[in-house]
Coordinates of C-alpha atoms in Angstrom, one line a residue:
Chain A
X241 CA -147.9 -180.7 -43.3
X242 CA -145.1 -178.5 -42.2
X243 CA -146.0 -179.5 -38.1
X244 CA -146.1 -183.0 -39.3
X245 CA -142.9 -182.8 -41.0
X246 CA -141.5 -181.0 -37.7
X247 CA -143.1 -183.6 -35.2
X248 CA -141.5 -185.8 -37.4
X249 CA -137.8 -184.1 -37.1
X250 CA -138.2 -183.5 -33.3
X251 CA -139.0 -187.2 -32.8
X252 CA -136.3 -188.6 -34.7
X253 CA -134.1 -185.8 -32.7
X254 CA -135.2 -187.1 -29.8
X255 CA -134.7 -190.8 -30.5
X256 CA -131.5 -190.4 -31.4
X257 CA -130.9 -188.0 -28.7
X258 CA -132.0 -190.8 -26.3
X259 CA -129.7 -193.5 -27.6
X260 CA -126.7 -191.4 -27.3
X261 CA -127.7 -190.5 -23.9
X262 CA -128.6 -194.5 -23.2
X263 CA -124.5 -195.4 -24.7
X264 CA -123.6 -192.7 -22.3
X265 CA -125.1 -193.9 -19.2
X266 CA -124.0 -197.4 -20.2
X267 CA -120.5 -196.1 -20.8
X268 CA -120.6 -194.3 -17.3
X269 CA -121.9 -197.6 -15.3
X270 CA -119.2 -199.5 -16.9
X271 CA -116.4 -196.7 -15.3
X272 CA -116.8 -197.8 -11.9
X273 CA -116.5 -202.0 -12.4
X274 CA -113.5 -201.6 -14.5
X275 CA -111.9 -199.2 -12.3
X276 CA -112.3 -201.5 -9.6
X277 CA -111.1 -204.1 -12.0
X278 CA -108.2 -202.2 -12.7
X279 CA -107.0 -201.7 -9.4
X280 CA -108.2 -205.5 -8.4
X281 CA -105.5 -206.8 -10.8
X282 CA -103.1 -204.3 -9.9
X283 CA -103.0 -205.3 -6.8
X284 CA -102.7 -209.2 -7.4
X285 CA -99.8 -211.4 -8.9
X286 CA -101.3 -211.3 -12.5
X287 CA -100.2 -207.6 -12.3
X288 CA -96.2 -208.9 -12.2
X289 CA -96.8 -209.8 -15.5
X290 CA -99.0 -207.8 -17.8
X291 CA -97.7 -204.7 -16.3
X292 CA -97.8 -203.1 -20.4
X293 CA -101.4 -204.2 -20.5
X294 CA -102.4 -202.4 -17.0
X295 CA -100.9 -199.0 -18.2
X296 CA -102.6 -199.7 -21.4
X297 CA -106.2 -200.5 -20.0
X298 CA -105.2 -197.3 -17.8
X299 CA -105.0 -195.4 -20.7
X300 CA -107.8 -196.3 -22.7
X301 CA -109.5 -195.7 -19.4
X302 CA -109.1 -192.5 -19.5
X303 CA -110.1 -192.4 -23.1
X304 CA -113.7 -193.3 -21.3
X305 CA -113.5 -191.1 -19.4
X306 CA -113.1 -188.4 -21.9
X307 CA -115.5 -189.3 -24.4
X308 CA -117.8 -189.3 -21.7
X309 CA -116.8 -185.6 -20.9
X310 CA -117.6 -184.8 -24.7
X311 CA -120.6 -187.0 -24.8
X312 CA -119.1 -188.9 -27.1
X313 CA -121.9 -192.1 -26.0
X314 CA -120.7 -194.5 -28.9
X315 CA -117.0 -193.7 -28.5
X316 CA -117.3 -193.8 -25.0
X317 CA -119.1 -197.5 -25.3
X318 CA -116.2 -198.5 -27.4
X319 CA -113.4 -197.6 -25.1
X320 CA -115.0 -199.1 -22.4
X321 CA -115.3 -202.3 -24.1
X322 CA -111.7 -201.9 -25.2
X323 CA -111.0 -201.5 -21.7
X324 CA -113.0 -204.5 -20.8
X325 CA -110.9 -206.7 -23.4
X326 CA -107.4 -205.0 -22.3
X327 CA -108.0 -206.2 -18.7
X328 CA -108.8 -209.7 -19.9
X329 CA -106.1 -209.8 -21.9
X330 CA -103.9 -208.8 -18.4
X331 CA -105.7 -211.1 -16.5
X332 CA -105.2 -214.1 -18.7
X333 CA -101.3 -213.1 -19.6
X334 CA -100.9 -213.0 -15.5
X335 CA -102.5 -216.8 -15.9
X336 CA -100.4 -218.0 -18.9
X337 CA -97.2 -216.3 -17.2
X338 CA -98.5 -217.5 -13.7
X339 CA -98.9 -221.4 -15.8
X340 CA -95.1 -221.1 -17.6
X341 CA -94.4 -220.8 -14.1
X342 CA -95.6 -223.6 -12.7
X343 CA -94.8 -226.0 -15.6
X344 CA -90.9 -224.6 -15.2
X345 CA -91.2 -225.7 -11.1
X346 CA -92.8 -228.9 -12.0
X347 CA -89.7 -229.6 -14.4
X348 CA -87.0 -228.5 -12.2
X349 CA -88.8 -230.8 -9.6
X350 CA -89.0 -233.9 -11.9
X351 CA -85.3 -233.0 -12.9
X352 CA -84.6 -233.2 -9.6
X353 CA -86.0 -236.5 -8.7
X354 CA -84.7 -238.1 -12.0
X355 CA -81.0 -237.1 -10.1
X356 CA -81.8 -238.3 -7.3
X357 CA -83.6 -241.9 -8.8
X358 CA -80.0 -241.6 -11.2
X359 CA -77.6 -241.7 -8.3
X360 CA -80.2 -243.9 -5.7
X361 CA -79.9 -246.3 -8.8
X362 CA -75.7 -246.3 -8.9
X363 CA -75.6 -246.5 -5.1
X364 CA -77.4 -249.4 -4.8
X365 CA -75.6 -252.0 -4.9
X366 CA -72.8 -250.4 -2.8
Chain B
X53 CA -127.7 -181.4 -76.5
X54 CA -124.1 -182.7 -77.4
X55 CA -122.9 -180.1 -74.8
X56 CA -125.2 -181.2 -72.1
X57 CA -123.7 -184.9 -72.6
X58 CA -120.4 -183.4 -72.0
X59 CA -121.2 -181.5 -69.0
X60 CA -122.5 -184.4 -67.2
X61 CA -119.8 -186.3 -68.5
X62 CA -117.0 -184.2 -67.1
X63 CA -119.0 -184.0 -64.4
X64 CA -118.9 -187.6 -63.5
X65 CA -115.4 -187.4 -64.0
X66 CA -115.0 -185.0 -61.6
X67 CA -117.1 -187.1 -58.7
X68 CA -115.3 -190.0 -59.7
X69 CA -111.8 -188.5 -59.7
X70 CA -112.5 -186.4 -56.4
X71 CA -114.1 -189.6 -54.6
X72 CA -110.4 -192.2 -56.1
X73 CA -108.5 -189.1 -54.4
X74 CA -110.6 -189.4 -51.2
X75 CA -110.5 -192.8 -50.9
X76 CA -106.6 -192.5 -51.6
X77 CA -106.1 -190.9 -48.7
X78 CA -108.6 -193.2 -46.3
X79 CA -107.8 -196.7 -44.8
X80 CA -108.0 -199.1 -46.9
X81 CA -111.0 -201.2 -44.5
X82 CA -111.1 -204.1 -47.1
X83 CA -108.2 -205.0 -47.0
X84 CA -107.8 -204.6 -43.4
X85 CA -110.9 -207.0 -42.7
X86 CA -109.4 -209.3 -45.1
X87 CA -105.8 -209.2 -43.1
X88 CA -107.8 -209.8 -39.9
X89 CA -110.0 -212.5 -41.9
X90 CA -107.0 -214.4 -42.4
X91 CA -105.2 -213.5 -39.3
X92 CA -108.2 -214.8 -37.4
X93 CA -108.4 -218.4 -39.9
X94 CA -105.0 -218.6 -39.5
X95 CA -104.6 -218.7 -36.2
X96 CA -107.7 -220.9 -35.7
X97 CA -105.6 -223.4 -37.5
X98 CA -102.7 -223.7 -35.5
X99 CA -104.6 -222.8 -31.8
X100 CA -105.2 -226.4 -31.2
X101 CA -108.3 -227.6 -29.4
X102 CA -108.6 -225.3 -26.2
X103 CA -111.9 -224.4 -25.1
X104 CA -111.1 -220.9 -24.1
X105 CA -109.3 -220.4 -27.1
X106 CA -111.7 -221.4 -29.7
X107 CA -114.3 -219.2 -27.7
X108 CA -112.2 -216.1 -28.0
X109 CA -112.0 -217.1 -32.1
X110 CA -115.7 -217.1 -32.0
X111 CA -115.5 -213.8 -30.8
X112 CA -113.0 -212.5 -32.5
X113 CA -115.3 -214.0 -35.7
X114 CA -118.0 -211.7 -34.3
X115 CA -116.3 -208.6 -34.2
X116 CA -114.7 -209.4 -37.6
X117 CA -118.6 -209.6 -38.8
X118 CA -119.2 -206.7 -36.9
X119 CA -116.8 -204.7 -38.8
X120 CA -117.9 -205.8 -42.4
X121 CA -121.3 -205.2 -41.8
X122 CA -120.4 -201.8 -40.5
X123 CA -118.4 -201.3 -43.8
X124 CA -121.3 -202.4 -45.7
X125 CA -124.2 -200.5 -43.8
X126 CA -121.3 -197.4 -43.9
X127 CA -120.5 -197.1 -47.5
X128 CA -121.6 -194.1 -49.3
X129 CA -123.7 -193.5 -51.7
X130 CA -122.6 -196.3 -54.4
X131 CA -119.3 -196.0 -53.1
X132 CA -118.3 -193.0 -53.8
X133 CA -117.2 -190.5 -51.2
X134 CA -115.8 -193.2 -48.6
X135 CA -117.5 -194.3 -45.6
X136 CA -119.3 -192.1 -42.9
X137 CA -117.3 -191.3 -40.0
X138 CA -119.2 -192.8 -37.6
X139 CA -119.1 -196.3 -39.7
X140 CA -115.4 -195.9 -40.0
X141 CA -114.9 -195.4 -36.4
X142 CA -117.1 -198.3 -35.6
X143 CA -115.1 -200.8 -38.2
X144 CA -111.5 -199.4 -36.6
X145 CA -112.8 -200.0 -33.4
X146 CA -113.7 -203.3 -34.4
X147 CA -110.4 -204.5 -36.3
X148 CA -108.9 -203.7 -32.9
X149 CA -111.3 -205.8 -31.1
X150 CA -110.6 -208.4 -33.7
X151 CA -106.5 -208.2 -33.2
X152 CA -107.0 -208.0 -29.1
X153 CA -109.1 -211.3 -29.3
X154 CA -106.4 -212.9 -31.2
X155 CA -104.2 -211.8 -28.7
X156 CA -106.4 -213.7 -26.2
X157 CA -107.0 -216.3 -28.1
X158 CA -102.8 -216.6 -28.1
X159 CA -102.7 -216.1 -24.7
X160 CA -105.5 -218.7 -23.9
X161 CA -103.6 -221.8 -26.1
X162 CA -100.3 -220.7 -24.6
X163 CA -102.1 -221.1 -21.0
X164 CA -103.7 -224.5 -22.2
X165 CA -100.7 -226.0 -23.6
X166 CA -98.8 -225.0 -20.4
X167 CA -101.4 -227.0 -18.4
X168 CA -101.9 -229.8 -20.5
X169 CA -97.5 -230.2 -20.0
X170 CA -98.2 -229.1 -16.1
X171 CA -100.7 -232.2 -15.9
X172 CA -97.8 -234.7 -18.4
X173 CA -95.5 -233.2 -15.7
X174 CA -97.0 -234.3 -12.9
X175 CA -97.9 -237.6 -14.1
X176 CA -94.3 -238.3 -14.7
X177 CA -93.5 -236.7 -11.2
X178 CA -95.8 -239.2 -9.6
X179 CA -94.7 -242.2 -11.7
X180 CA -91.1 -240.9 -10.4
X181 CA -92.0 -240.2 -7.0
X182 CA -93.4 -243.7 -6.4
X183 CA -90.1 -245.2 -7.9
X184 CA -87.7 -243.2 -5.8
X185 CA -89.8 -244.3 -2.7
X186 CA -89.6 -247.7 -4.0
X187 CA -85.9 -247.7 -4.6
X188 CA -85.3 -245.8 -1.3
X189 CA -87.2 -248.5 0.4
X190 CA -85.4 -251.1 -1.2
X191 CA -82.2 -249.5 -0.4
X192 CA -82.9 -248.9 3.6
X193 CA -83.9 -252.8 3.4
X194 CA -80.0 -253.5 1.8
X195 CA -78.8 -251.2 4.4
X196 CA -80.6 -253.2 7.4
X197 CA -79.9 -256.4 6.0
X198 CA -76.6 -255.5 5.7
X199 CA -76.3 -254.5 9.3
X200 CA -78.2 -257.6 10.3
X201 CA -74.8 -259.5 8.0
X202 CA -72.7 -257.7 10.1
X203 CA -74.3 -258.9 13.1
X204 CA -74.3 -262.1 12.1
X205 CA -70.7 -262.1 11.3
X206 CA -69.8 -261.1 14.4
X207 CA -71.8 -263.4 16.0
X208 CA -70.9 -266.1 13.7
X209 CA -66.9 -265.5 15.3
X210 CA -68.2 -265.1 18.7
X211 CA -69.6 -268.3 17.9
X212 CA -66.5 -270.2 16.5
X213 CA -64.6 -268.4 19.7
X214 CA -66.9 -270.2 22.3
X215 CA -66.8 -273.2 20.6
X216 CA -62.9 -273.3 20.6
X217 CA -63.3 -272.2 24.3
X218 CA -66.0 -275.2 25.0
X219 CA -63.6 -278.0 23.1
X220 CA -60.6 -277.0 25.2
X221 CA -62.8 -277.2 28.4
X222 CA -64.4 -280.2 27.2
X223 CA -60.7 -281.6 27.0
X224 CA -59.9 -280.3 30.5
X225 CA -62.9 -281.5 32.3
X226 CA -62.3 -284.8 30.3
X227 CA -58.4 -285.0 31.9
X228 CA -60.1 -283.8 35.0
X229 CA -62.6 -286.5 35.5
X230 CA -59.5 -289.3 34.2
X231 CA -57.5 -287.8 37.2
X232 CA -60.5 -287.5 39.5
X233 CA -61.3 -291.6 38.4
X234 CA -57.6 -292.1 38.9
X235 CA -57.8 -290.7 42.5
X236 CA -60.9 -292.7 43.6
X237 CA -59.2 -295.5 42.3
X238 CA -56.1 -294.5 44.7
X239 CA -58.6 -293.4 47.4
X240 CA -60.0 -296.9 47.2
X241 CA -56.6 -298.9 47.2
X242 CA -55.8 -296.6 49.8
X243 CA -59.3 -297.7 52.0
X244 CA -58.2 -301.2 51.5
X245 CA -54.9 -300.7 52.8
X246 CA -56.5 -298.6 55.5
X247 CA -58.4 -301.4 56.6
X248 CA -55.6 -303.9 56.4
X249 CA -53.7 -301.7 58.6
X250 CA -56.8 -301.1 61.0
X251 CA -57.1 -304.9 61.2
X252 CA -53.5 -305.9 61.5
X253 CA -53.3 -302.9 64.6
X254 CA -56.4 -304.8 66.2
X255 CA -55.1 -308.1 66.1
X256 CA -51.5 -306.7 67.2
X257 CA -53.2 -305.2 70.2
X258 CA -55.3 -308.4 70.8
X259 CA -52.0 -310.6 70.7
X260 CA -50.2 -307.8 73.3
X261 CA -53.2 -307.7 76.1
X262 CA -53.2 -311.6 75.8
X263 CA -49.6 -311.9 77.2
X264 CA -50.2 -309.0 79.5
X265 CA -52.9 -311.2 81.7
X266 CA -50.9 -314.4 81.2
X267 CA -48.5 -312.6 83.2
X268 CA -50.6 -310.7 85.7
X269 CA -52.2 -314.0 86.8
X270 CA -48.6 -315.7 88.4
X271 CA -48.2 -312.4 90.4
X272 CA -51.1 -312.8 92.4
X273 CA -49.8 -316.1 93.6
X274 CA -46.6 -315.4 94.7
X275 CA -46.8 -313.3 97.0
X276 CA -47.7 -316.1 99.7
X277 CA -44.9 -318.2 98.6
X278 CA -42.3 -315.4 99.7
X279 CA -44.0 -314.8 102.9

């Protein structure tokens, strides 16, 4: 009774043992994509804009980073996913900012041509 | 027996009092999930209807489930004594999931809404586009018929010119051919007189050879008569 009872305890050691390890190694394939992420978006226009959201991702990157060092496999999972959000939240600020953009160009340009439609319009006749 | 129902009794009171003081000092989750609740219904109210948007309410929905069932599954024994640290970390972890989506979700409309006015814009930039070319067409026509006026002007006075020019030859060449008539009229008058003359001269010279060999004849008898 007593081996069964210990079988029983190393098992469910083990098992959980084994899913810690599993959020781990999930938590440690996810470092090198959203580094590369990271330093994809850095290095584009998006990064002009969500500059606060890059040194944030950065951080929380390096939160990874040290859960993984403490085997912290569920923390570690987290903060990656966090991560994962943070640079999709920089990414689609750069597009929003990258879309104000454009809809102010398109304006000034339809301003423009209203001007010039205004004065064509007054100069006609003449 | 009366003493055993007070010992449990204060006992009770003393798990109950410990675990209000413990869960003084903790986060308050429910009410947290029931901010982001509302944060999340709220905003899904006002987001409008942009794909991306609505997906990232979905999610943020998700992680909002996410963090009441790991406030359920986390709870204590009955309630008392808070919620297991792991559970707590997994619902905080969560409620930030659930504020970052709205965030995106935020972000997502704003972008939407900026290219839904980008796409307005542009219609109206076409529609304006098209009508400056039109008016700047119509306006290089004005300009060119204009010139082509101009032209015409000029050439109308050129015109008006030439014809003043062509009356007072017309008149010249008209006095011209009256003195020209005038002097064939002469010339002929002149011809007939010529020919009087010519005639008269003729018969002069007829009537002074006659004489001449009236005369000559006698001569040529003489001469024996003064031998």
């Amino acid at each position: 009774m007593k081996r069964l009872i210990a079988g029983l305890f190393c098992l469910l050691v083990f098992t959980a043992g084994s899913g810690f390890a599993d959020e781990l190694k999930d938590a440690s394939d996810r470092l090198q994509p959203l580094t590369e992420r990271i330093a994809k978006i850095s290095a584009g226009k998006a990064a002009d804009y969500s500059k606060s959201q890059l040194a944030t991702a950065q951080e929380t990157l390096g939160a990874v980073k040290a859960a993984i060092a403490a085997k912290n496999g569920p923390l570690a999972l987290q903060k990656a996913e966090l991560v994962d959000l943070q640079l999709t939240i920089a990414e689609a600020k750069g597009a929003e900012m990258e879309a104000a953009e454009q809809l102010v160009l398109r304006r000034a340009e339809l301003k423009k041509l209203e001007a010039q439609f205004d004065q064509l319009l007054q100069t006609g006749g003449k | 027996m009366t003493r055993m129902y007070l010992f449990v009794l204060i006992m009770v009171s003393v798990i109950c009092s410990g675990s209000l003081a413990f869960a003084a000092d903790k986060i308050d989750y429910p009410a947290k999930i029931a901010a982001a609740k509302t944060g999340i219904e709220e905003l899904a109210a006002k987001v409008g209807n942009y794909p991306q948007a609505l997906t990232e309410i979905d999610k943020a929905r998700a992680s909002l489930k996410k963090a009441e069932q790991g406030y359920d599954k986390g709870r204590q024994w009955m309630g008392l004594g808070g919620l297991k640290p792991e559970a707590e970390q997994e619902i905080a972890h969560n409620l930030q999931m659930v504020d970052m989506a709205l965030v995106l979700t935020g972000s997502r409309a704003a972008t939407g809404r900026a290219g839904e006015e980008t796409a307005a814009v542009d219609k109206q930039l076409t529609l304006m586009k098209a009508r400056v070319k039109q008016l700047e067409e119509r306006k290089q026509s004005e300009d060119k018929l204009r010139q082509d006026l101009q032209k015409c002007e000029t050439a109308s006075k050129e015109l008006t010119t030439i014809k003043a020019d062509q009356a007072k030859l017309s008149a010249q060449l008209e006095q011209v051919a009256a003195e020209k008539k005038k002097l064939e009229t002469q010339n002929l008058v002149l011809a007939d007189e010529k020919a009087a003359l010519a005639a008269q001269i003729e018969a002069l010279k007829k009537a002074s050879t006659a004489p001449a060999a009236a005369a000559q004849t006698p001569q040529t008898t003489t001469p024996p008569a003064a031998k």
